[in-house]
Short mmCIF file of C-alpha atoms and ligand atoms in Angstrom, two decimals:
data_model
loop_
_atom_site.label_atom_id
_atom_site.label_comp_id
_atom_site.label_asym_id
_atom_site.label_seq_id
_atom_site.Cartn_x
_atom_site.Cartn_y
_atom_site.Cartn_z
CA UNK Z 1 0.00 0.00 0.00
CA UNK Z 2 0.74 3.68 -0.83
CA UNK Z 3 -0.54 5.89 1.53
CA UNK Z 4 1.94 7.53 2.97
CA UNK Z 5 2.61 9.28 -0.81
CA UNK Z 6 1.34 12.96 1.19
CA UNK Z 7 1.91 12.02 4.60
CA UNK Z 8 4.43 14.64 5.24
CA UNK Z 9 7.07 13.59 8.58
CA UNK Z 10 4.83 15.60 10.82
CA UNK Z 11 2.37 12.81 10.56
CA UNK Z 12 4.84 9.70 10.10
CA UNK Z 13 6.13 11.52 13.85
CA UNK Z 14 2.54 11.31 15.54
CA UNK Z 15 2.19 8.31 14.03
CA UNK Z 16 5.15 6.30 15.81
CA UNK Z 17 3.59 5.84 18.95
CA UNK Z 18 0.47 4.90 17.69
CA UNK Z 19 -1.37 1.64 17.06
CA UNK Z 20 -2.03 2.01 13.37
CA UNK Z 21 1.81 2.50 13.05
CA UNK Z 22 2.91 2.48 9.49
CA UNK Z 23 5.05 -0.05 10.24
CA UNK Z 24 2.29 -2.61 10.15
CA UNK Z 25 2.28 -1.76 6.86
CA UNK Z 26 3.28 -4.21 4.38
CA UNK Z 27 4.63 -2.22 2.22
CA UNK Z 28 7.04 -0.42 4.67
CA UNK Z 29 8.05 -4.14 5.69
CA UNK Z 30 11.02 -5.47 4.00
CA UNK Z 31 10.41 -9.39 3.60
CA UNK Z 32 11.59 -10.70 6.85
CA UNK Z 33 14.65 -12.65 5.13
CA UNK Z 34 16.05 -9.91 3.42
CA UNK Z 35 19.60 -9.15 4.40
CA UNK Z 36 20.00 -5.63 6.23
CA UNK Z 37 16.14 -5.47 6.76
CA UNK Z 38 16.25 -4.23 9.97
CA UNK Z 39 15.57 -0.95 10.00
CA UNK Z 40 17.71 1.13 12.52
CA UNK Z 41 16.05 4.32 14.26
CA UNK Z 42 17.81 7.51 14.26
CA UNK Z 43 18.71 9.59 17.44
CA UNK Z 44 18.19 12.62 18.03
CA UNK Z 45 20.77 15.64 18.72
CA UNK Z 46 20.38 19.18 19.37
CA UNK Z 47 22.90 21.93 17.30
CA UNK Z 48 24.73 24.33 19.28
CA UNK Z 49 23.68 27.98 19.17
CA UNK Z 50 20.94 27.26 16.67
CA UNK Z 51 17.41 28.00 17.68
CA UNK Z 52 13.85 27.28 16.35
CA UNK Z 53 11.24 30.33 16.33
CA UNK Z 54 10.50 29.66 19.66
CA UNK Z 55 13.61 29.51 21.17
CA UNK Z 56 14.69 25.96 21.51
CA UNK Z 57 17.27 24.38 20.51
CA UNK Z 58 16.84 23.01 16.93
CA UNK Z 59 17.57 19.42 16.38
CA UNK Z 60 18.45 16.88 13.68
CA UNK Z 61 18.45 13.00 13.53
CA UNK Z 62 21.63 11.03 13.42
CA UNK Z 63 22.71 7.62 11.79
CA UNK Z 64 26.23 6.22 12.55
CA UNK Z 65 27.08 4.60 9.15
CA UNK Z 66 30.00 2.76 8.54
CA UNK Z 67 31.24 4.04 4.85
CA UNK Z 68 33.02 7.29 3.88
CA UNK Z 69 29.73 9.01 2.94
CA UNK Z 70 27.92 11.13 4.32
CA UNK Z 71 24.59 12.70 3.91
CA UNK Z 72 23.15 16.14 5.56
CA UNK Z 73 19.41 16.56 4.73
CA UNK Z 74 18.13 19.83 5.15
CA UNK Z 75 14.34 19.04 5.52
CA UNK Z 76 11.42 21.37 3.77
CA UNK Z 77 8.57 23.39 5.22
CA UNK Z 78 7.70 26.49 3.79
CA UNK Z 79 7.45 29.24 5.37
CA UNK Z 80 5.76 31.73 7.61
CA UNK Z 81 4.59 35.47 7.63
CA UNK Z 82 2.74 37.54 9.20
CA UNK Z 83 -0.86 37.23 8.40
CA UNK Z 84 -1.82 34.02 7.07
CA UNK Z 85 -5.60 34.56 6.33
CA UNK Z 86 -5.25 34.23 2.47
CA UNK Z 87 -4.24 30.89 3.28
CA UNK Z 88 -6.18 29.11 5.88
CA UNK Z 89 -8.55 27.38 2.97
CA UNK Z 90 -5.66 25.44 1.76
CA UNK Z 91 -4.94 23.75 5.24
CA UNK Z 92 -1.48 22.32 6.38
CA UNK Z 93 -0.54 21.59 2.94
CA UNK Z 94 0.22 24.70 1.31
CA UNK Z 95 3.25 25.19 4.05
CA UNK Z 96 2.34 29.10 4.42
CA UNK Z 97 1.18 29.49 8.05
CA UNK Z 98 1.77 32.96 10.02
CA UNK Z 99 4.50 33.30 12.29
CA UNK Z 100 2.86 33.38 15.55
CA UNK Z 101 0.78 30.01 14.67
CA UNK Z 102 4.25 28.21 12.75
CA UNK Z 103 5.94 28.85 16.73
CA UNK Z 104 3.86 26.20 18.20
CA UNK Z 105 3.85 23.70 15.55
CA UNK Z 106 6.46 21.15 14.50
CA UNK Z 107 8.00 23.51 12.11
CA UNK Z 108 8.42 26.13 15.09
CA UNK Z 109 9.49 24.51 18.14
CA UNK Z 110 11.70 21.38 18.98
CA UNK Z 111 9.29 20.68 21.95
CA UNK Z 112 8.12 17.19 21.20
CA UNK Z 113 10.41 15.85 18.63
CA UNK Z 114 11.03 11.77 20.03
CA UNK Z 115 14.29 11.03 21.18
CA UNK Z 116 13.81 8.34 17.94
CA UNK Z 117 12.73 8.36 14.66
CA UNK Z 118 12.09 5.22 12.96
CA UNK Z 119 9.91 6.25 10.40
CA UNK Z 120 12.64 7.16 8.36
CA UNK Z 121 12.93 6.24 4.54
CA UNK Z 122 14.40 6.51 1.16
CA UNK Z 123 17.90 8.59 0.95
CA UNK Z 124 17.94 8.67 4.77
CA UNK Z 125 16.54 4.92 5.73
CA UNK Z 126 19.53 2.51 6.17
CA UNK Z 127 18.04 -0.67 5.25
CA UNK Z 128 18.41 -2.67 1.66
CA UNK Z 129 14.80 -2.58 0.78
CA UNK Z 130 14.42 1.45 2.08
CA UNK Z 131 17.97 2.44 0.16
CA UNK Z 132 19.86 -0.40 -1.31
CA UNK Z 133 23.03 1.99 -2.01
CA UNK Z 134 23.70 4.64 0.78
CA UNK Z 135 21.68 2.60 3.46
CA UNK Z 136 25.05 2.22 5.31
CA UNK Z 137 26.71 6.21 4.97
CA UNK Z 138 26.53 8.46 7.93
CA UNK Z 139 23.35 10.47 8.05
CA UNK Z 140 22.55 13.85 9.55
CA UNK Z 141 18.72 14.60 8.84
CA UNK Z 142 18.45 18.18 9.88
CA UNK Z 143 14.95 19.56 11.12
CA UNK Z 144 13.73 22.70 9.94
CA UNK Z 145 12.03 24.98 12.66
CA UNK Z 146 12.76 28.66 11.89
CA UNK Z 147 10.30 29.52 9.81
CA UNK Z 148 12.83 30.95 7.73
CA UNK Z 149 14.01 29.17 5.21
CA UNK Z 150 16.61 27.96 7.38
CA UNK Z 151 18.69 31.38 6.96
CA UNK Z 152 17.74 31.89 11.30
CA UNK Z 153 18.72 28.14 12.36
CA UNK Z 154 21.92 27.69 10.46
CA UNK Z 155 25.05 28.98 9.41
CA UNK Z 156 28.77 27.90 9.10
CA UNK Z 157 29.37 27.71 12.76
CA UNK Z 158 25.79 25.81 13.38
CA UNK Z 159 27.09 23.44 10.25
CA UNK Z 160 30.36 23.10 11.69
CA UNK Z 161 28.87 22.16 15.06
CA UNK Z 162 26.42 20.09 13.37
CA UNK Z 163 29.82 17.84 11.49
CA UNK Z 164 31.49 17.86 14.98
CA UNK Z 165 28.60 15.31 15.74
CA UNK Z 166 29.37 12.88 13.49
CA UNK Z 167 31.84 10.19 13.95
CA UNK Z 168 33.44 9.93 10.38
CA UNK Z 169 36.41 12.03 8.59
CA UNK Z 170 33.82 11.46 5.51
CA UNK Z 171 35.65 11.34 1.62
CA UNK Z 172 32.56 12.46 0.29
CA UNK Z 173 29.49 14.77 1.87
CA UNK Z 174 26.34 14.78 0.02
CA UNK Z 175 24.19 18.09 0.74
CA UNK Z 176 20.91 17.14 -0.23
CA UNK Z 177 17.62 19.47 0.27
CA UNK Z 178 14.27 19.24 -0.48
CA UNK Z 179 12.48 22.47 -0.83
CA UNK Z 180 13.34 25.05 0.99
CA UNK Z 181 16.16 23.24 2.69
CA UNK Z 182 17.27 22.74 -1.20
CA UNK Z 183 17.28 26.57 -1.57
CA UNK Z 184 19.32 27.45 1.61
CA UNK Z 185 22.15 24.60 -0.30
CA UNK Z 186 21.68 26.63 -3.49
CA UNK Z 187 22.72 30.09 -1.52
CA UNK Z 188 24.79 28.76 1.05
CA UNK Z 189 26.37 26.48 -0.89
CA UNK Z 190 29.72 28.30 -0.84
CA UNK Z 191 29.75 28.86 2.77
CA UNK Z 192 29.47 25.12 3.68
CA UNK Z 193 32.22 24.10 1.69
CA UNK Z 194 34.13 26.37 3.61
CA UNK Z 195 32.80 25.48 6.64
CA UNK Z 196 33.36 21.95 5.41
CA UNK Z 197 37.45 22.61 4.23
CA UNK Z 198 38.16 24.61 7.66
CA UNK Z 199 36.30 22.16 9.84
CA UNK Z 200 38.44 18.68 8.14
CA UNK Z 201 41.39 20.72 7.25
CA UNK Z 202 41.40 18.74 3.95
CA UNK Z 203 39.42 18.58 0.35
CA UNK Z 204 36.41 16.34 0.82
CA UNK Z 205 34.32 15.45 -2.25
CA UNK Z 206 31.10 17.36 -2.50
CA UNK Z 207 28.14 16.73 -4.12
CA UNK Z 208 24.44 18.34 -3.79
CA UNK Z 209 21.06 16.86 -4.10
CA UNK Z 210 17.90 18.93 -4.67
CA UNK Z 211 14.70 17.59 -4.59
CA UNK Z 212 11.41 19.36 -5.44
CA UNK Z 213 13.12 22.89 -5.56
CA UNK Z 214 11.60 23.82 -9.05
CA UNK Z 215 8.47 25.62 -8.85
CA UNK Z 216 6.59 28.43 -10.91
CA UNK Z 217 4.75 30.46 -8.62
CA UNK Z 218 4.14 33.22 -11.08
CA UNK Z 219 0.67 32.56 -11.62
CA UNK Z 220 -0.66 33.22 -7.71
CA UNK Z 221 0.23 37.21 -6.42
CA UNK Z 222 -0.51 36.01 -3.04
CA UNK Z 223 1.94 33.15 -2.77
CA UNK Z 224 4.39 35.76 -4.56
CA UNK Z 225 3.79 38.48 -1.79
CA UNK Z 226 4.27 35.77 0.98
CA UNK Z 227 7.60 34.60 -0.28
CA UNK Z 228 8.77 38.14 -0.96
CA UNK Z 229 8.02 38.71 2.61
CA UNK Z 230 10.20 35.35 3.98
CA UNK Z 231 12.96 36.41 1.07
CA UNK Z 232 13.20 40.33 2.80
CA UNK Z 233 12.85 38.71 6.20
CA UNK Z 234 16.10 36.31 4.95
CA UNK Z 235 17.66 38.67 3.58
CA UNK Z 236 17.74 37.59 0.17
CA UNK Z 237 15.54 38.25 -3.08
CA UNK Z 238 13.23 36.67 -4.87
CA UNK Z 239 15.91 35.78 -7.35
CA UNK Z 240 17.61 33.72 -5.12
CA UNK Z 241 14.74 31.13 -4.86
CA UNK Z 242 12.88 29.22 -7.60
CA UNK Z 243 15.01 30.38 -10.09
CA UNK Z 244 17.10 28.88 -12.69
CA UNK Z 245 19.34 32.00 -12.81
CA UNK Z 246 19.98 31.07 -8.98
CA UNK Z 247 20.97 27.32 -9.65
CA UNK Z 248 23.37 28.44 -12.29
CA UNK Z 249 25.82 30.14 -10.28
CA UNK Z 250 26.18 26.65 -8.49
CA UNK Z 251 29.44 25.84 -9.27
CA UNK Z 252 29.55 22.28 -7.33
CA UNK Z 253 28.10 18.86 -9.07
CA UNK Z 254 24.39 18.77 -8.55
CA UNK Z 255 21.54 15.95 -9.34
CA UNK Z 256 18.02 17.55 -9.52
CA UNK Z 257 15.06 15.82 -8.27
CA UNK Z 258 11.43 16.99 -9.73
CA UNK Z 259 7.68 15.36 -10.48
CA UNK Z 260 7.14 17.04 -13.50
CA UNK Z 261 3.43 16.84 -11.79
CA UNK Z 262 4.24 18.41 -7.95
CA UNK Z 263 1.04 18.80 -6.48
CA UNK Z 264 2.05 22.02 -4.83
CA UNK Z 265 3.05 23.86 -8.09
CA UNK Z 266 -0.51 22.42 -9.44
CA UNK Z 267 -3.09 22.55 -6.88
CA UNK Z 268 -1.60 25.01 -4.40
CA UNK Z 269 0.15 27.31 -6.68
CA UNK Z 270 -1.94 26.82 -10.09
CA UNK Z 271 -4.76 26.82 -8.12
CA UNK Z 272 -6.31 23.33 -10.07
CA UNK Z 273 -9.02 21.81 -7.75
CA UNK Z 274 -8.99 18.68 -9.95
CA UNK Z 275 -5.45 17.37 -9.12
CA UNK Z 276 -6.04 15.53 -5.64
CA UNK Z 277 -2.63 15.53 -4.67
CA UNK Z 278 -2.09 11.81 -7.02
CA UNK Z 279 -3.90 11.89 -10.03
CA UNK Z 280 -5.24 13.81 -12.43
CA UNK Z 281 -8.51 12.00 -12.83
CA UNK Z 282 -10.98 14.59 -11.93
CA UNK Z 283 -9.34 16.84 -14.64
CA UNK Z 284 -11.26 18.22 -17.77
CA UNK Z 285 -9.77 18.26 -21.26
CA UNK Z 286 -9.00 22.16 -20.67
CA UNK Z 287 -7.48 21.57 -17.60
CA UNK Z 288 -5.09 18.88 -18.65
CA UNK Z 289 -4.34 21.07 -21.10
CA UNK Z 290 -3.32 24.23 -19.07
CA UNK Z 291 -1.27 21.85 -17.01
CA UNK Z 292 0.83 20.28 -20.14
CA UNK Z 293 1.71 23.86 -21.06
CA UNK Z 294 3.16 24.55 -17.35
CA UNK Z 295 5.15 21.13 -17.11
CA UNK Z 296 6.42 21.32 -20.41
CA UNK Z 297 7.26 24.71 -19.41
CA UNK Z 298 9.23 23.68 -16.58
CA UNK Z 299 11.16 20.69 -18.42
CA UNK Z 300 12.30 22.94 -21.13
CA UNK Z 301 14.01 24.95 -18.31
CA UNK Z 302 15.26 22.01 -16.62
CA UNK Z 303 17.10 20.40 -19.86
CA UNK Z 304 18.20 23.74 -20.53
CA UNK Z 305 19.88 23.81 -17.16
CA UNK Z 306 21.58 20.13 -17.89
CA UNK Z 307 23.03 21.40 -21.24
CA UNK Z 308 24.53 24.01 -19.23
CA UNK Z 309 26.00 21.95 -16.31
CA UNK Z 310 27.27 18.79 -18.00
CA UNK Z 311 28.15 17.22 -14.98
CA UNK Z 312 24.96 17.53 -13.26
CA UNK Z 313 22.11 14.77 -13.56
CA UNK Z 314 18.44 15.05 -13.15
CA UNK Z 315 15.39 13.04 -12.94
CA UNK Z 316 12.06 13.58 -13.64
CA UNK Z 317 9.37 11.41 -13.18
CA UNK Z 318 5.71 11.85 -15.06
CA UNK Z 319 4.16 11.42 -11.63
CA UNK Z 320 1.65 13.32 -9.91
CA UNK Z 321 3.67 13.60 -6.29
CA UNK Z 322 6.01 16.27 -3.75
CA UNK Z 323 9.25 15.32 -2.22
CA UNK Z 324 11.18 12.40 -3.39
CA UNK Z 325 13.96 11.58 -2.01
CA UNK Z 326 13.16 10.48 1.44
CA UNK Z 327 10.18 8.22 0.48
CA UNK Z 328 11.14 4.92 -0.15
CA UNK Z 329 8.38 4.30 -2.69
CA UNK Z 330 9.52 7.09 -5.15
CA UNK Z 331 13.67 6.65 -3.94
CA UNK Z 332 13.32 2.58 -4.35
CA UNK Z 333 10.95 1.04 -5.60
CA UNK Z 334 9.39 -0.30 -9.00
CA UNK Z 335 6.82 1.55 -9.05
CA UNK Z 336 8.88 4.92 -9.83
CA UNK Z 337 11.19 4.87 -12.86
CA UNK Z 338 12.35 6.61 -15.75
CA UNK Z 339 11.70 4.94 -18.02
CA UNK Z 340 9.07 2.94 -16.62
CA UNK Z 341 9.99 -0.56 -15.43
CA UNK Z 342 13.35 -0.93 -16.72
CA UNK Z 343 15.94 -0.20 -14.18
CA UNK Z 344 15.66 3.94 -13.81
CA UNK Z 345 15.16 3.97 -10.20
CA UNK Z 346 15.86 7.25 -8.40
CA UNK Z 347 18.25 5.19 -5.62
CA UNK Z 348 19.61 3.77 -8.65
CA UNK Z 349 20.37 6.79 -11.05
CA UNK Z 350 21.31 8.77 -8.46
CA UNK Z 351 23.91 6.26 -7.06
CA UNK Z 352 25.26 5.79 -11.01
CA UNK Z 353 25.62 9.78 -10.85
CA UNK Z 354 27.54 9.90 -7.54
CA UNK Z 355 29.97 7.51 -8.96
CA UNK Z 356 30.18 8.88 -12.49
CA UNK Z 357 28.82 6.23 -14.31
CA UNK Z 358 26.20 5.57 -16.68
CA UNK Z 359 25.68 6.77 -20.20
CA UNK Z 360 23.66 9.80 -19.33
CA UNK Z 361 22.79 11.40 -15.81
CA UNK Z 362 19.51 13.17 -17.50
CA UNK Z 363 16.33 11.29 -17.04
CA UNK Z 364 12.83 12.50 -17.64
CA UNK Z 365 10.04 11.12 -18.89
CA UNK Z 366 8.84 12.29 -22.08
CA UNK Z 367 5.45 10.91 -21.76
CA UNK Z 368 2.56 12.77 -20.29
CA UNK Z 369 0.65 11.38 -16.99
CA UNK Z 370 -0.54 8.63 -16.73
CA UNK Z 371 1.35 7.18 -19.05
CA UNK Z 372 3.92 6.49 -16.96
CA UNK Z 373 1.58 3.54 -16.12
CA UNK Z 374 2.75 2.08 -12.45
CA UNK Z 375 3.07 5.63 -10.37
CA UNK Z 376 -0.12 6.91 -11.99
CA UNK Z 377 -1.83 3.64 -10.54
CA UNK Z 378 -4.10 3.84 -13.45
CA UNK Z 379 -4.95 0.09 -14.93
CA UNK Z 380 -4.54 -0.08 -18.97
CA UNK Z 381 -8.71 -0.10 -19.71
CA UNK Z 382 -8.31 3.83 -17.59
CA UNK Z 383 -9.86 2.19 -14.46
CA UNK Z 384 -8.10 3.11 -11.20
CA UNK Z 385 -6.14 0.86 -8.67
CA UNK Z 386 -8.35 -0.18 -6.09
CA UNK Z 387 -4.76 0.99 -3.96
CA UNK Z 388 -5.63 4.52 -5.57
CA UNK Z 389 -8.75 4.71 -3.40
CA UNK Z 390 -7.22 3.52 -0.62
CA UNK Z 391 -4.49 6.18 -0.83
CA UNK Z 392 -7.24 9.04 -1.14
CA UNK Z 393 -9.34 7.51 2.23
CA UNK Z 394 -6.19 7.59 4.45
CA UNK Z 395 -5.24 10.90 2.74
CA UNK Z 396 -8.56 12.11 4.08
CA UNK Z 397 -8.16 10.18 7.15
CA UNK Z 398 -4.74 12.14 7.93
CA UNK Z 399 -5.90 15.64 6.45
CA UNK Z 400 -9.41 15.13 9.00
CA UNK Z 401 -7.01 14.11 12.02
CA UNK Z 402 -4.56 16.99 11.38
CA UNK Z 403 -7.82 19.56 11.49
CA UNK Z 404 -8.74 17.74 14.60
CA UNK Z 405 -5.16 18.35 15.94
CA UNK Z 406 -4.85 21.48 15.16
CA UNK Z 407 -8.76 22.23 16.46
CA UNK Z 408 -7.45 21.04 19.57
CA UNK Z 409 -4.50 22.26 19.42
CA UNK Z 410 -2.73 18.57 20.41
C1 NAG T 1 -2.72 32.52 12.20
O1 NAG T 1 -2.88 31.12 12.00
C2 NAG T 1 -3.93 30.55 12.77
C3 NAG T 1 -3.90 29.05 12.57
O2 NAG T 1 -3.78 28.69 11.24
C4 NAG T 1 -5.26 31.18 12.35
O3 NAG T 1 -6.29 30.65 13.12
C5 NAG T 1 -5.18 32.69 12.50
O4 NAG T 1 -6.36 33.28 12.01
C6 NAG T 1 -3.98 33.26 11.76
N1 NAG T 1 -3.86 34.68 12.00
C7 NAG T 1 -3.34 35.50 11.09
C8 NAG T 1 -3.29 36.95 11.48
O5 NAG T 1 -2.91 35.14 10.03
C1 NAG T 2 7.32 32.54 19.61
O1 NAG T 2 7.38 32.08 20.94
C2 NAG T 2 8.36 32.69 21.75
C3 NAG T 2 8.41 31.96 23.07
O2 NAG T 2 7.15 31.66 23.56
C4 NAG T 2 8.05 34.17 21.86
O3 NAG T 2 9.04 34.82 22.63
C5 NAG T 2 8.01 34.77 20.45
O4 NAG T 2 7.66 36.13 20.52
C6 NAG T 2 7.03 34.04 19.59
N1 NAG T 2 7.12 34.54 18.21
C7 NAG T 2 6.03 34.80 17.49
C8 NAG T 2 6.28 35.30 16.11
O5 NAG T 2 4.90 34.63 17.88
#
């Protein structure tokens, strides 16, 4: 089963202690036999002199690998400003809350985060079935709770303090992002591998990973105004973010993570009612339309971008879906590949990249959804997975429970 596809971590977090853990979950199970099933939790550190909005200490996840690698995640979120009204119809999910709200919430305050996390997946899960090549480098999963963009939270010293925890001299660091987080890499990027030099006194082998940091948000004034707000509040411009110009003054190898279909760019941003976060089976002929001219739109830019960086890869997947990379069922599994079904895994591509093989790092699909058949879910004769439905109920299952929460304020 599927349904975790737009569980974001705050719920896999409430979920740990729960009954219907998602570890009862077939899926999430690795067969029992499988060598290096055993998923191990990861433990949780605080960063010195590095606060969330509400003045704790912010915090980041830890697993003690035993290769040369090593991986620092900055996680997503969004952001906040000061009057959120605009937003409130378009619940958690549009990741726009106002400040005062954001500083009680998991994206505001370290109060609450479990001393363990085992719901951890894809680049950052450490088993064979989760992430058959990196399950055994050192991770650092850094939480995100400034509200920010992470340019409060962190900064050389923080990331210096934050490399101090972990018990490798690595040969390689991977920086890897996923929305915002993959922004703050994009502008920072210089800074850490200074931070990263001074703090090992030596060259270490960099590499960044950016997942989900290409959006058009062109098309909505409002989610413009908020992120020009955030960007002043940063200290940067709107330049700096969600631009191509930005990504091209990266001057360090880079692989570039994207649905060509991100529900946030489509139903948040673009404002299309039909999408329903998976599919777009509720949308008209028009619609479908409008929403081949913005992904096209989008690729164009993004093989653009690859002609210009010949040592970068990318991969884009004809899938209806946010966040890759720490998912293990678009990081590892059949169901997700470019091209379909015959061996263009993300774990796998990725992992070719990183070690500078393969005949081409540039994968997309060239076929519109759903044809990219298995992530769509949609059977040949246009019927839907009977899984499909099941994702949507638990989607609406978490979405009611996360209204309750917040009703509550739990
Ligand atoms: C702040 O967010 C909370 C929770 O989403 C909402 O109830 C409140 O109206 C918002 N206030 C402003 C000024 O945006
Ligand atoms: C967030 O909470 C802290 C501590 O309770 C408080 O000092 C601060 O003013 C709050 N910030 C906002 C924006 O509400």
């Amino acid at each position: 089963m599927f349904f975790i596809y737009f569980a974001s971590l705050i719920y896999l977090f409430a979920a740990q202690g729960e009954e219907e853990s998602f570890e009862d979950d077939d899926f999430l199970m690795p067969p029992p036999d499988d060598e290096g099933s055993f998923a191990h939790p990861l433990h949780r550190t605080y960063l010195e002199d590095s606060y969330c909005m509400d003045g704790t200490k912010a915090a980041a996840y830890v697993f003690e690998g035993s290769t040369d690698d090593l991986i620092m995640y900055f996680y997503s979120g969004g952001i906040c400003i000061e009057d959120s009204t605009k937003f409130l119809k378009y619940g958690d999910y549009i990741y726009i809350d106002n400040c005062t709200h954001r500083n009680t919430t998991f994206y505001g305050t370290s109060n609450g985060y479990p001393e363990e996390f085992n719901a951890n997946q894809g680049l950052m899960g450490n088993n064979k079935y989760q992430n058959v090549h990196l399950r055994k480098a050192h991770k650092m999963f850094l939480m995100y709770c400034d509200g920010n963009m992470w340019y409060q939270q962190m900064n050389s010293q923080v990331f210096k303090g934050a490399l101090s925890q972990m018990k490798l001299i690595p040969k390689r660091i991977i920086l890897a992002g996923s929305g915002v987080g993959g922004w703050y890499l994009v502008n920072k990027y210089n800074e850490l591998r200074a931070a990263i030099k001074e703090f090992y006194q030596e060259e270490v082998e960099l590499r960044i990973l950016l997942d989900s940091v290409i959006f058009d948000i062109s098309r909505n004034q409002d989610i413009v105004d908020a992120y020009t707000e955030a960007t002043k509040r940063a200290g940067i411009t709107m330049n700096d973010i969600f631009s191509f110009d930005a990504l091209l003054k990266v001057d360090i190898p880079t692989f570039i993570v994207h649905s060509q279909y991100d529900w946030w760019q489509l139903e948040i941003s673009d404002g299309f009612e039909c999408i329903g976060k998976i599919h777009l089976d509720k949308c008209t002929p028009k619609e479908k339309k409008q929403i081949e001219k913005i992904r096209l739109s989008i690729l164009q830019q993004l093989k653009d971008l690859m002609k210009a960086k010949p040592d970068w890869g990318l991969w884009a997947i004809s899938c209806v879906f946010n966040e890759l990379v720490i998912w293990t069922e678009s990081w590892n599994h059949p169901k997700f590949q470019i091209p379909m079904q015959k061996g263009g895994l993300l774990s796998d591509k990725f992992q070719d990249w990183l070690e500078n093989r393969g005949e081409t790092n540039v994968h997309y699909d060239i076929v519109p959804w759903p044809d990219n058949k298995p992530c769509s879910n949609i059977f040949h004769n246009g019927k839907t997975d009977p899984q499909l439905d099941e994702m949507i109920r638990n989607y609406e299952i978490k979405e009611s429970r996360s209204k309750r929460e917040e009703k509550y304020d739990l």
